[in-house]
Amino acid sequence: MSRVSQGILILWLALCLSGGKAWGWKRLLSMEVGPDGSHLLYPMSATWEKGRFYVVDTGNHRLISYDAQGKPLKAVNPGGRLVAPLDLDFGPRGHLWVVERSENALLEIDLASRSIRTHRLRYQGRELFPERLVWRQGWLYVLDRETGGVAMARLEGEKLVVKRIWVPKVRPFTGFLDFKVRDDGIWALEKTTHRIFHLSPRGKEEVWKPAVGLVYPVSLEVSGGRIYILDRYLRKIFVFTLQNPPQLLYSFMEKGWRRGQLYLPRELELTPEGLLVVDEGNGRVEVWAGGS
Amino acid sequence: MRGLLAIWGVLFLFLGGAVWASTSCFNGGCHKPSAFRGPVEHGPVKGDRCEECHYPHVSRYPHLLKAQVPALCFKCHTSLQKSLRTASWVHLPVKKGACGRCHRPHAGGKGLLLSRGAKLCFSCHEGLKKPGYKFSHAPFRQGRCLACHRPHLGQTRDLLRDQGSRLCFRCHAAEQTVRAHGKYARQGMDCLTCHNPHGSNRPHLVRAFLHEPYREKACKECHGGKAPRGPEMCFACHRERRKDFLKVHTHYLPSDDRPFCVDCHSPHASDDRRLLLASPDWLCIRCHREALVQKRQSLYVHPAWGKCMDCHEGHGSSFGGMLKGDANAVCVRCHKTQGKFTHPIGEKVKDPRNGQSLTCVTCHDPMGTQFKYELRLSGEASLCLECHKGY
């Protein structure tokens, strides 16, 4: 083997060893068209339920389901009510819940009976302004832009009742941009300040600040002893240790318009299939897996 | 005895060396001592220690400096360097390490400044020079910018010496000032919401445009017990604005009893007809620091940068980036020729990379890039080759 070849081999090995963690991530699939072949337009959110991906194709006013391989199955706009859908999740009785911005309401959609129930959220006389939602163990968690906090609601009969809102005690507080509910409590990302808040099930509140030059973080995920933060300006996912203060381990992804690249990313969501990355600018939702 | 002699020897070498250094700089007839003297002299100059900053023979830096500015300056001014690391906002010349933009290196007036008073500040902040206010704030009138602003760093973008009304209460007695504002005034209010700290054509430096209820002295419309709380307070009159916030992208912000509207608008007076708290390039940047980061990292920026509302909606929009329309419609309002004759764009022309419709911002990024015409990649070849692979 020539010296040049040896050098290249050593360099390759060094790259593999040093960047092993960062490059462990692989793009599994990209969802970018609906069943009719038309491209997604400003997708705002995606989720995984019972072996299928569901994408909110906001710009085209529809919800699209995909199989586990990313093949588009069905696109719906129940009752033509979706004008500006922002987020979706499956709630009790298998109903689909959607944040519909144009009505400032949550739509509870029963796909079987094709019926839609509208829920407007109020708390202590104030009308809330939902942005994102998650159903977990009978509780509905809603990112509320009116208070900047996370509203917690339950269904009482057919009525959705907001029981409390978590707004951190620290001041100044600029409002959350994203949140995730996990077994160890709620994790939320604050706008502008880049702080991460944690509310334990016992009500203990903690404030963490990653010591790294984030510019415009918009979404977070917490799993397997790691915090993942999506930066919309830097077009990267930063991976931190789950400790206070979080230490940066590595970052991955890059700016671009092709598959595997980010233009205007909006949301991260961890699913059993991998990490869902919603890119509003490229009209694309991708699934990444394999990283540590 | 030997020890004493040794100390004398060392002292002689040091003092003699220093005297030699300064005398040799000035004695050769090259550097006139008078050119290095002034009311205030830089420490090393005062001590005739030219060699603290300069090499006598050769250097890789201009003026035979021992290091580049600001590294050279920070060798002594360590506390400033330390504070810069944790500062929220840094004055641009400081950030760029251009100490010489404001300071003389050898001798001059107070602070070794290049010129006195506001003249130095106005050499960059030209816009502040012109206004012929009917009423002006004494420190502004006297050119004492540093009475309110810090020159190097600060907690606010305007580098104020203190936040909110605390700055004003340094001169204006707090209790008396609050009392003068009647029963609605609170100690924590920010005076700058209604008053222009430089000057105004209205008495008491009240800003130019007034909110109607304030002008009509109908305070109870907003402050009365029956007035709605939160944003509903504003929507009660500005009904149409509520619809703006029911769009995909909105600026709906958290409220307490106060409506979030006052995060951007003054409820009383402003120098902007939309009653904005500041000009958009200041107001928007408070939250959208990424726009400033991009501008500073770019070589080419759209000339309308800072006039955010020319292209973006302030309340809500159905278009990405809260644009006033789709990315073509927004641009062709000014770039009329390009609207008629250009690379094919529009709904039917798809970007082969992501299947999205081709718009002006597919190739241009008006917020700033490294390439001429704010192109996203080099217009020589790489931008075109993104799609036209065969060329």
Short mmCIF file of N, CA, C and O in Angstrom, two decimals, chain B residues 91-206:
data_model
loop_
_atom_site.label_atom_id
_atom_site.label_comp_id
_atom_site.label_asym_id
_atom_site.label_seq_id
_atom_site.Cartn_x
_atom_site.Cartn_y
_atom_site.Cartn_z
N HIS B 91 -21.12 47.48 21.69
CA HIS B 91 -21.06 48.54 20.68
C HIS B 91 -20.27 48.00 19.48
O HIS B 91 -19.23 47.37 19.67
N LEU B 92 -20.76 48.25 18.29
CA LEU B 92 -20.19 47.59 17.11
C LEU B 92 -18.69 47.82 16.93
O LEU B 92 -17.96 46.85 16.66
N PRO B 93 -18.18 49.04 17.10
CA PRO B 93 -16.72 49.21 16.94
C PRO B 93 -15.93 48.36 17.95
O PRO B 93 -14.87 47.85 17.63
N VAL B 94 -16.50 48.23 19.15
CA VAL B 94 -15.82 47.41 20.17
C VAL B 94 -15.84 45.95 19.73
O VAL B 94 -14.84 45.25 19.83
N LYS B 95 -17.00 45.52 19.26
CA LYS B 95 -17.15 44.15 18.80
C LYS B 95 -16.16 43.83 17.68
O LYS B 95 -15.62 42.73 17.59
N LYS B 96 -15.94 44.83 16.83
CA LYS B 96 -15.02 44.64 15.71
C LYS B 96 -13.57 44.85 16.14
O LYS B 96 -12.65 44.71 15.32
N GLY B 97 -13.36 45.24 17.39
CA GLY B 97 -12.00 45.46 17.88
C GLY B 97 -11.37 46.72 17.32
O GLY B 97 -10.16 46.85 17.27
N ALA B 98 -12.23 47.66 16.91
CA ALA B 98 -11.71 48.90 16.31
C ALA B 98 -11.60 49.99 17.38
O ALA B 98 -12.31 51.01 17.33
N CYS B 99 -10.70 49.78 18.34
CA CYS B 99 -10.55 50.74 19.45
C CYS B 99 -10.22 52.14 18.91
O CYS B 99 -10.67 53.16 19.45
N GLY B 100 -9.44 52.15 17.82
CA GLY B 100 -9.00 53.42 17.24
C GLY B 100 -10.13 54.20 16.59
O GLY B 100 -9.93 55.35 16.19
N ARG B 101 -11.31 53.58 16.49
CA ARG B 101 -12.45 54.30 15.90
C ARG B 101 -12.88 55.46 16.82
O ARG B 101 -13.43 56.44 16.37
N CYS B 102 -12.65 55.30 18.12
CA CYS B 102 -13.06 56.34 19.07
C CYS B 102 -11.88 56.90 19.88
O CYS B 102 -11.96 58.02 20.38
N HIS B 103 -10.85 56.10 20.08
CA HIS B 103 -9.76 56.52 20.97
C HIS B 103 -8.46 56.82 20.22
O HIS B 103 -8.14 56.16 19.23
N ARG B 104 -7.72 57.79 20.78
CA ARG B 104 -6.34 58.03 20.32
C ARG B 104 -5.42 57.12 21.12
O ARG B 104 -5.69 56.84 22.30
N PRO B 105 -4.31 56.71 20.56
CA PRO B 105 -3.44 55.79 21.30
C PRO B 105 -2.48 56.50 22.25
O PRO B 105 -1.98 55.88 23.20
N HIS B 106 -2.20 57.79 22.00
CA HIS B 106 -1.13 58.43 22.78
C HIS B 106 -1.65 59.48 23.75
O HIS B 106 -1.46 59.35 24.96
N ALA B 107 -2.29 60.50 23.22
CA ALA B 107 -2.75 61.59 24.10
C ALA B 107 -3.93 62.29 23.47
O ALA B 107 -4.13 62.23 22.25
N GLY B 108 -4.72 62.90 24.31
CA GLY B 108 -5.90 63.61 23.81
C GLY B 108 -6.73 64.12 24.95
O GLY B 108 -6.20 64.32 26.06
N GLY B 109 -8.02 64.28 24.67
CA GLY B 109 -8.93 64.75 25.70
C GLY B 109 -9.31 63.61 26.63
O GLY B 109 -8.69 62.55 26.62
N LYS B 110 -10.38 63.84 27.40
CA LYS B 110 -10.83 62.85 28.37
C LYS B 110 -11.10 61.51 27.67
O LYS B 110 -11.72 61.48 26.60
N GLY B 111 -10.64 60.43 28.26
CA GLY B 111 -10.84 59.11 27.67
C GLY B 111 -10.05 58.90 26.40
O GLY B 111 -10.30 57.94 25.68
N LEU B 112 -9.12 59.80 26.13
CA LEU B 112 -8.32 59.76 24.88
C LEU B 112 -9.22 59.69 23.65
O LEU B 112 -8.89 59.05 22.66
N LEU B 113 -10.40 60.34 23.75
CA LEU B 113 -11.35 60.26 22.63
C LEU B 113 -10.87 61.09 21.46
O LEU B 113 -10.17 62.10 21.63
N LEU B 114 -11.28 60.68 20.26
CA LEU B 114 -10.84 61.36 19.05
C LEU B 114 -11.38 62.78 18.97
O LEU B 114 -10.73 63.68 18.43
N SER B 115 -12.61 62.97 19.44
CA SER B 115 -13.16 64.33 19.49
C SER B 115 -14.09 64.44 20.68
O SER B 115 -14.47 63.42 21.28
N ARG B 116 -14.49 65.63 20.97
CA ARG B 116 -15.24 65.87 22.21
C ARG B 116 -16.74 65.73 21.98
O ARG B 116 -17.26 65.99 20.90
N GLY B 117 -17.45 65.32 23.06
CA GLY B 117 -18.91 65.33 23.07
C GLY B 117 -19.52 64.47 21.99
O GLY B 117 -18.97 63.44 21.58
N ALA B 118 -20.68 64.94 21.51
CA ALA B 118 -21.46 64.13 20.59
C ALA B 118 -20.84 64.07 19.20
O ALA B 118 -21.23 63.21 18.40
N LYS B 119 -19.89 64.94 18.91
CA LYS B 119 -19.31 64.98 17.57
C LYS B 119 -18.78 63.61 17.17
O LYS B 119 -18.98 63.14 16.05
N LEU B 120 -18.13 62.96 18.13
CA LEU B 120 -17.58 61.64 17.87
C LEU B 120 -18.71 60.63 17.58
O LEU B 120 -18.63 59.86 16.62
N CYS B 121 -19.76 60.67 18.40
CA CYS B 121 -20.87 59.72 18.23
C CYS B 121 -21.58 59.97 16.90
O CYS B 121 -21.95 59.03 16.19
N PHE B 122 -21.78 61.24 16.58
CA PHE B 122 -22.49 61.58 15.36
C PHE B 122 -21.70 61.22 14.10
O PHE B 122 -22.26 61.17 13.01
N SER B 123 -20.40 60.97 14.25
CA SER B 123 -19.64 60.59 13.06
C SER B 123 -20.14 59.26 12.51
O SER B 123 -19.95 58.96 11.33
N CYS B 124 -20.77 58.44 13.37
CA CYS B 124 -21.43 57.21 12.86
C CYS B 124 -22.95 57.37 12.91
O CYS B 124 -23.64 57.06 11.96
N HIS B 125 -23.46 57.84 14.04
CA HIS B 125 -24.91 57.95 14.23
C HIS B 125 -25.41 59.25 13.59
O HIS B 125 -25.90 60.15 14.28
N GLU B 126 -25.29 59.28 12.29
CA GLU B 126 -25.58 60.52 11.56
C GLU B 126 -27.03 60.95 11.68
O GLU B 126 -27.35 62.13 11.72
N GLY B 127 -27.92 59.96 11.74
CA GLY B 127 -29.36 60.25 11.78
C GLY B 127 -29.75 61.12 12.98
O GLY B 127 -30.79 61.77 12.96
N LEU B 128 -28.96 61.07 14.03
CA LEU B 128 -29.31 61.82 15.23
C LEU B 128 -28.92 63.29 15.13
O LEU B 128 -29.33 64.12 15.93
N LYS B 129 -28.10 63.60 14.14
CA LYS B 129 -27.57 64.96 14.01
C LYS B 129 -28.64 65.97 13.59
O LYS B 129 -28.72 67.05 14.10
N LYS B 130 -29.47 65.51 12.64
CA LYS B 130 -30.32 66.48 11.95
C LYS B 130 -31.52 67.04 12.70
O LYS B 130 -31.89 68.16 12.49
N PRO B 131 -32.20 66.27 13.62
CA PRO B 131 -33.51 66.74 14.04
C PRO B 131 -33.48 68.11 14.72
O PRO B 131 -32.70 68.33 15.64
N GLY B 132 -34.32 68.97 14.21
CA GLY B 132 -34.44 70.29 14.84
C GLY B 132 -35.63 70.26 15.76
O GLY B 132 -36.70 70.79 15.43
N TYR B 133 -35.45 69.62 16.91
CA TYR B 133 -36.56 69.50 17.85
C TYR B 133 -36.91 70.87 18.43
O TYR B 133 -36.02 71.67 18.71
N LYS B 134 -38.21 71.05 18.65
CA LYS B 134 -38.66 72.26 19.32
C LYS B 134 -38.22 72.22 20.79
O LYS B 134 -37.85 73.21 21.37
N PHE B 135 -38.32 71.02 21.33
CA PHE B 135 -37.87 70.81 22.73
C PHE B 135 -36.83 69.70 22.71
O PHE B 135 -37.03 68.69 22.04
N SER B 136 -35.76 69.91 23.44
CA SER B 136 -34.77 68.83 23.48
C SER B 136 -34.31 68.57 24.91
O SER B 136 -34.38 69.45 25.78
N HIS B 137 -33.88 67.34 25.13
CA HIS B 137 -33.43 66.89 26.44
C HIS B 137 -32.04 67.49 26.68
O HIS B 137 -31.19 67.45 25.79
N ALA B 138 -31.81 68.01 27.88
CA ALA B 138 -30.56 68.75 28.13
C ALA B 138 -29.30 67.93 27.78
O ALA B 138 -28.42 68.44 27.08
N PRO B 139 -29.18 66.67 28.23
CA PRO B 139 -27.93 65.95 27.90
C PRO B 139 -27.72 65.82 26.39
O PRO B 139 -26.59 65.91 25.91
N PHE B 140 -28.82 65.65 25.65
CA PHE B 140 -28.70 65.53 24.19
C PHE B 140 -28.27 66.86 23.59
O PHE B 140 -27.38 66.93 22.74
N ARG B 141 -28.91 67.91 24.10
CA ARG B 141 -28.61 69.26 23.59
C ARG B 141 -27.15 69.62 23.84
O ARG B 141 -26.48 70.21 23.02
N GLN B 142 -26.65 69.17 25.00
CA GLN B 142 -25.26 69.50 25.38
C GLN B 142 -24.25 68.49 24.82
O GLN B 142 -23.06 68.59 25.10
N GLY B 143 -24.77 67.52 24.09
CA GLY B 143 -23.86 66.54 23.48
C GLY B 143 -23.25 65.59 24.49
O GLY B 143 -22.19 65.02 24.25
N ARG B 144 -23.95 65.36 25.61
CA ARG B 144 -23.43 64.46 26.63
C ARG B 144 -24.06 63.07 26.48
O ARG B 144 -24.84 62.61 27.32
N CYS B 145 -23.75 62.43 25.39
CA CYS B 145 -24.33 61.11 25.09
C CYS B 145 -24.06 60.12 26.22
O CYS B 145 -24.89 59.28 26.56
N LEU B 146 -22.86 60.23 26.80
CA LEU B 146 -22.45 59.25 27.81
C LEU B 146 -23.17 59.44 29.14
O LEU B 146 -23.00 58.63 30.06
N ALA B 147 -23.99 60.48 29.24
CA ALA B 147 -24.79 60.64 30.45
C ALA B 147 -25.81 59.49 30.54
O ALA B 147 -26.17 59.05 31.63
N CYS B 148 -26.28 59.02 29.40
CA CYS B 148 -27.29 57.95 29.39
C CYS B 148 -26.77 56.64 28.79
O CYS B 148 -27.27 55.58 29.13
N HIS B 149 -25.83 56.75 27.85
CA HIS B 149 -25.35 55.55 27.14
C HIS B 149 -23.97 55.14 27.62
O HIS B 149 -23.15 55.99 27.97
N ARG B 150 -23.75 53.83 27.59
CA ARG B 150 -22.40 53.31 27.83
C ARG B 150 -21.68 53.24 26.48
O ARG B 150 -22.31 52.95 25.47
N PRO B 151 -20.38 53.44 26.47
CA PRO B 151 -19.69 53.43 25.18
C PRO B 151 -19.28 52.04 24.70
O PRO B 151 -19.10 51.84 23.51
N HIS B 152 -19.14 51.09 25.62
CA HIS B 152 -18.59 49.79 25.21
C HIS B 152 -19.62 48.68 25.15
O HIS B 152 -19.72 47.96 24.17
N LEU B 153 -20.40 48.53 26.21
CA LEU B 153 -21.32 47.40 26.29
C LEU B 153 -22.49 47.76 27.18
O LEU B 153 -22.43 48.75 27.93
N GLY B 154 -23.53 46.95 27.11
CA GLY B 154 -24.69 47.21 27.95
C GLY B 154 -25.66 46.06 27.96
O GLY B 154 -25.47 45.06 27.26
N GLN B 155 -26.69 46.20 28.77
CA GLN B 155 -27.72 45.16 28.86
C GLN B 155 -28.80 45.36 27.79
O GLN B 155 -29.58 44.46 27.53
N THR B 156 -28.86 46.57 27.22
CA THR B 156 -29.85 46.82 26.19
C THR B 156 -29.11 47.18 24.90
O THR B 156 -27.94 47.55 24.93
N ARG B 157 -29.85 47.10 23.79
CA ARG B 157 -29.20 47.33 22.50
C ARG B 157 -28.72 48.78 22.40
O ARG B 157 -27.73 49.07 21.74
N ASP B 158 -29.44 49.70 23.04
CA ASP B 158 -29.02 51.10 22.98
C ASP B 158 -27.99 51.42 24.06
O ASP B 158 -27.67 52.59 24.28
N LEU B 159 -27.47 50.37 24.69
CA LEU B 159 -26.37 50.49 25.66
C LEU B 159 -26.67 51.52 26.74
O LEU B 159 -25.79 52.31 27.13
N LEU B 160 -27.91 51.53 27.21
CA LEU B 160 -28.27 52.49 28.26
C LEU B 160 -27.58 52.13 29.58
O LEU B 160 -27.32 50.96 29.84
N ARG B 161 -27.34 53.12 30.38
CA ARG B 161 -26.61 52.90 31.64
C ARG B 161 -27.46 52.16 32.66
O ARG B 161 -26.94 51.57 33.60
N ASP B 162 -28.78 52.23 32.51
CA ASP B 162 -29.67 51.51 33.42
C ASP B 162 -30.93 51.18 32.63
O ASP B 162 -31.16 51.76 31.57
N GLN B 163 -31.72 50.27 33.18
CA GLN B 163 -32.90 49.85 32.42
C GLN B 163 -34.15 50.62 32.84
O GLN B 163 -34.29 51.00 34.00
N GLY B 164 -35.03 50.81 31.85
CA GLY B 164 -36.33 51.43 32.10
C GLY B 164 -36.21 52.79 32.73
O GLY B 164 -35.29 53.57 32.45
N SER B 165 -37.17 53.06 33.63
CA SER B 165 -37.22 54.39 34.22
C SER B 165 -36.08 54.64 35.22
O SER B 165 -35.83 55.78 35.58
N ARG B 166 -35.39 53.57 35.64
CA ARG B 166 -34.31 53.75 36.63
C ARG B 166 -33.26 54.73 36.12
O ARG B 166 -32.69 55.50 36.87
N LEU B 167 -33.04 54.68 34.82
CA LEU B 167 -32.06 55.59 34.21
C LEU B 167 -32.51 57.04 34.38
O LEU B 167 -31.73 57.91 34.75
N CYS B 168 -33.80 57.26 34.11
CA CYS B 168 -34.33 58.63 34.17
C CYS B 168 -34.33 59.15 35.61
O CYS B 168 -34.09 60.34 35.86
N PHE B 169 -34.62 58.22 36.56
CA PHE B 169 -34.71 58.63 37.96
C PHE B 169 -33.35 58.99 38.56
O PHE B 169 -33.28 59.46 39.68
N ARG B 170 -32.29 58.80 37.80
CA ARG B 170 -30.98 59.25 38.28
C ARG B 170 -30.96 60.77 38.38
O ARG B 170 -30.27 61.34 39.22
N CYS B 171 -31.69 61.41 37.46
CA CYS B 171 -31.74 62.88 37.50
C CYS B 171 -33.12 63.38 37.96
O CYS B 171 -33.21 64.33 38.71
N HIS B 172 -34.17 62.72 37.45
CA HIS B 172 -35.54 63.16 37.75
C HIS B 172 -36.04 62.42 39.00
O HIS B 172 -36.16 61.19 38.95
N ALA B 173 -36.33 63.14 40.07
CA ALA B 173 -36.74 62.52 41.33
C ALA B 173 -37.90 61.56 41.09
O ALA B 173 -38.94 61.95 40.56
N ALA B 174 -37.72 60.30 41.50
CA ALA B 174 -38.67 59.23 41.16
C ALA B 174 -40.09 59.53 41.63
O ALA B 174 -41.03 59.56 40.82
N GLU B 175 -40.22 59.76 42.91
CA GLU B 175 -41.55 59.91 43.49
C GLU B 175 -42.32 61.05 42.86
O GLU B 175 -43.47 60.92 42.45
N GLN B 176 -41.61 62.16 42.72
CA GLN B 176 -42.21 63.38 42.16
C GLN B 176 -42.64 63.12 40.70
O GLN B 176 -43.72 63.53 40.28
N THR B 177 -41.78 62.45 39.97
CA THR B 177 -42.05 62.20 38.55
C THR B 177 -43.26 61.30 38.39
O THR B 177 -44.14 61.54 37.56
N VAL B 178 -43.32 60.23 39.20
CA VAL B 178 -44.45 59.29 39.10
C VAL B 178 -45.74 60.02 39.48
O VAL B 178 -46.76 59.89 38.79
N ARG B 179 -45.67 60.81 40.55
CA ARG B 179 -46.86 61.53 41.02
C ARG B 179 -47.39 62.47 39.94
O ARG B 179 -48.60 62.61 39.77
N ALA B 180 -46.51 63.06 39.19
CA ALA B 180 -46.91 64.02 38.16
C ALA B 180 -47.73 63.35 37.04
O ALA B 180 -48.40 64.03 36.26
N HIS B 181 -47.69 62.02 37.00
CA HIS B 181 -48.41 61.30 35.94
C HIS B 181 -49.80 60.84 36.35
O HIS B 181 -50.44 60.08 35.62
N GLY B 182 -50.25 61.24 37.55
CA GLY B 182 -51.61 60.92 37.94
C GLY B 182 -51.74 59.51 38.48
O GLY B 182 -50.76 58.79 38.66
N LYS B 183 -52.99 59.07 38.66
CA LYS B 183 -53.23 57.83 39.41
C LYS B 183 -52.87 56.56 38.65
O LYS B 183 -52.78 55.50 39.24
N TYR B 184 -52.74 56.64 37.32
CA TYR B 184 -52.46 55.42 36.56
C TYR B 184 -50.97 55.09 36.51
O TYR B 184 -50.58 54.01 36.10
N ALA B 185 -50.16 56.04 36.90
CA ALA B 185 -48.72 55.83 36.77
C ALA B 185 -48.22 54.82 37.78
O ALA B 185 -48.74 54.71 38.89
N ARG B 186 -47.24 54.04 37.38
CA ARG B 186 -46.61 53.08 38.28
C ARG B 186 -45.10 53.32 38.23
O ARG B 186 -44.56 53.76 37.23
N GLN B 187 -44.46 52.98 39.35
CA GLN B 187 -43.02 53.20 39.45
C GLN B 187 -42.25 52.42 38.37
O GLN B 187 -41.26 52.88 37.85
N GLY B 188 -42.73 51.25 38.00
CA GLY B 188 -41.98 50.39 37.08
C GLY B 188 -42.16 50.75 35.61
O GLY B 188 -41.66 50.04 34.74
N MET B 189 -42.88 51.78 35.31
CA MET B 189 -43.13 52.11 33.89
C MET B 189 -41.85 52.58 33.21
O MET B 189 -40.97 53.16 33.85
N ASP B 190 -41.79 52.34 31.91
CA ASP B 190 -40.63 52.77 31.15
C ASP B 190 -40.94 54.13 30.52
O ASP B 190 -41.82 54.23 29.66
N CYS B 191 -40.22 55.14 30.96
CA CYS B 191 -40.48 56.51 30.49
C CYS B 191 -40.37 56.61 28.97
O CYS B 191 -41.07 57.40 28.33
N LEU B 192 -39.47 55.80 28.40
CA LEU B 192 -39.21 55.92 26.96
C LEU B 192 -40.38 55.46 26.11
O LEU B 192 -40.40 55.66 24.90
N THR B 193 -41.37 54.79 26.72
CA THR B 193 -42.56 54.39 25.97
C THR B 193 -43.25 55.62 25.39
O THR B 193 -43.77 55.58 24.29
N CYS B 194 -43.26 56.69 26.16
CA CYS B 194 -43.99 57.89 25.71
C CYS B 194 -43.07 59.08 25.41
O CYS B 194 -43.45 59.96 24.64
N HIS B 195 -41.91 59.11 26.05
CA HIS B 195 -41.02 60.26 25.88
C HIS B 195 -39.85 59.93 24.98
O HIS B 195 -39.25 58.85 25.11
N ASN B 196 -39.50 60.87 24.13
CA ASN B 196 -38.30 60.72 23.32
C ASN B 196 -37.13 61.30 24.11
O ASN B 196 -37.13 62.49 24.44
N PRO B 197 -36.15 60.49 24.45
CA PRO B 197 -35.08 60.98 25.32
C PRO B 197 -34.17 62.01 24.66
O PRO B 197 -33.35 62.63 25.35
N HIS B 198 -34.29 62.19 23.37
CA HIS B 198 -33.45 63.18 22.69
C HIS B 198 -34.22 64.50 22.51
O HIS B 198 -33.72 65.56 22.87
N GLY B 199 -35.41 64.40 21.97
CA GLY B 199 -36.17 65.64 21.78
C GLY B 199 -37.51 65.37 21.13
O GLY B 199 -37.79 64.24 20.69
N SER B 200 -38.33 66.39 21.07
CA SER B 200 -39.66 66.25 20.47
C SER B 200 -40.19 67.64 20.14
O SER B 200 -39.70 68.64 20.67
N ASN B 201 -41.20 67.65 19.30
CA ASN B 201 -41.86 68.93 19.04
C ASN B 201 -43.01 69.17 20.02
O ASN B 201 -43.69 70.18 19.95
N ARG B 202 -43.26 68.18 20.87
CA ARG B 202 -44.29 68.34 21.89
C ARG B 202 -43.63 68.67 23.24
O ARG B 202 -42.52 68.19 23.51
N PRO B 203 -44.33 69.40 24.07
CA PRO B 203 -43.78 69.69 25.41
C PRO B 203 -43.54 68.40 26.19
O PRO B 203 -44.20 67.39 25.91
N HIS B 204 -42.67 68.45 27.12
CA HIS B 204 -42.31 67.32 27.97
C HIS B 204 -41.75 66.15 27.16
O HIS B 204 -41.81 65.00 27.58
N LEU B 205 -41.28 66.45 25.99
CA LEU B 205 -40.65 65.45 25.11
C LEU B 205 -41.59 64.28 24.79
O LEU B 205 -41.13 63.16 24.56
N VAL B 206 -42.91 64.53 24.83
CA VAL B 206 -43.86 63.47 24.47
C VAL B 206 -43.70 63.19 22.98
O VAL B 206 -43.55 64.12 22.18
#
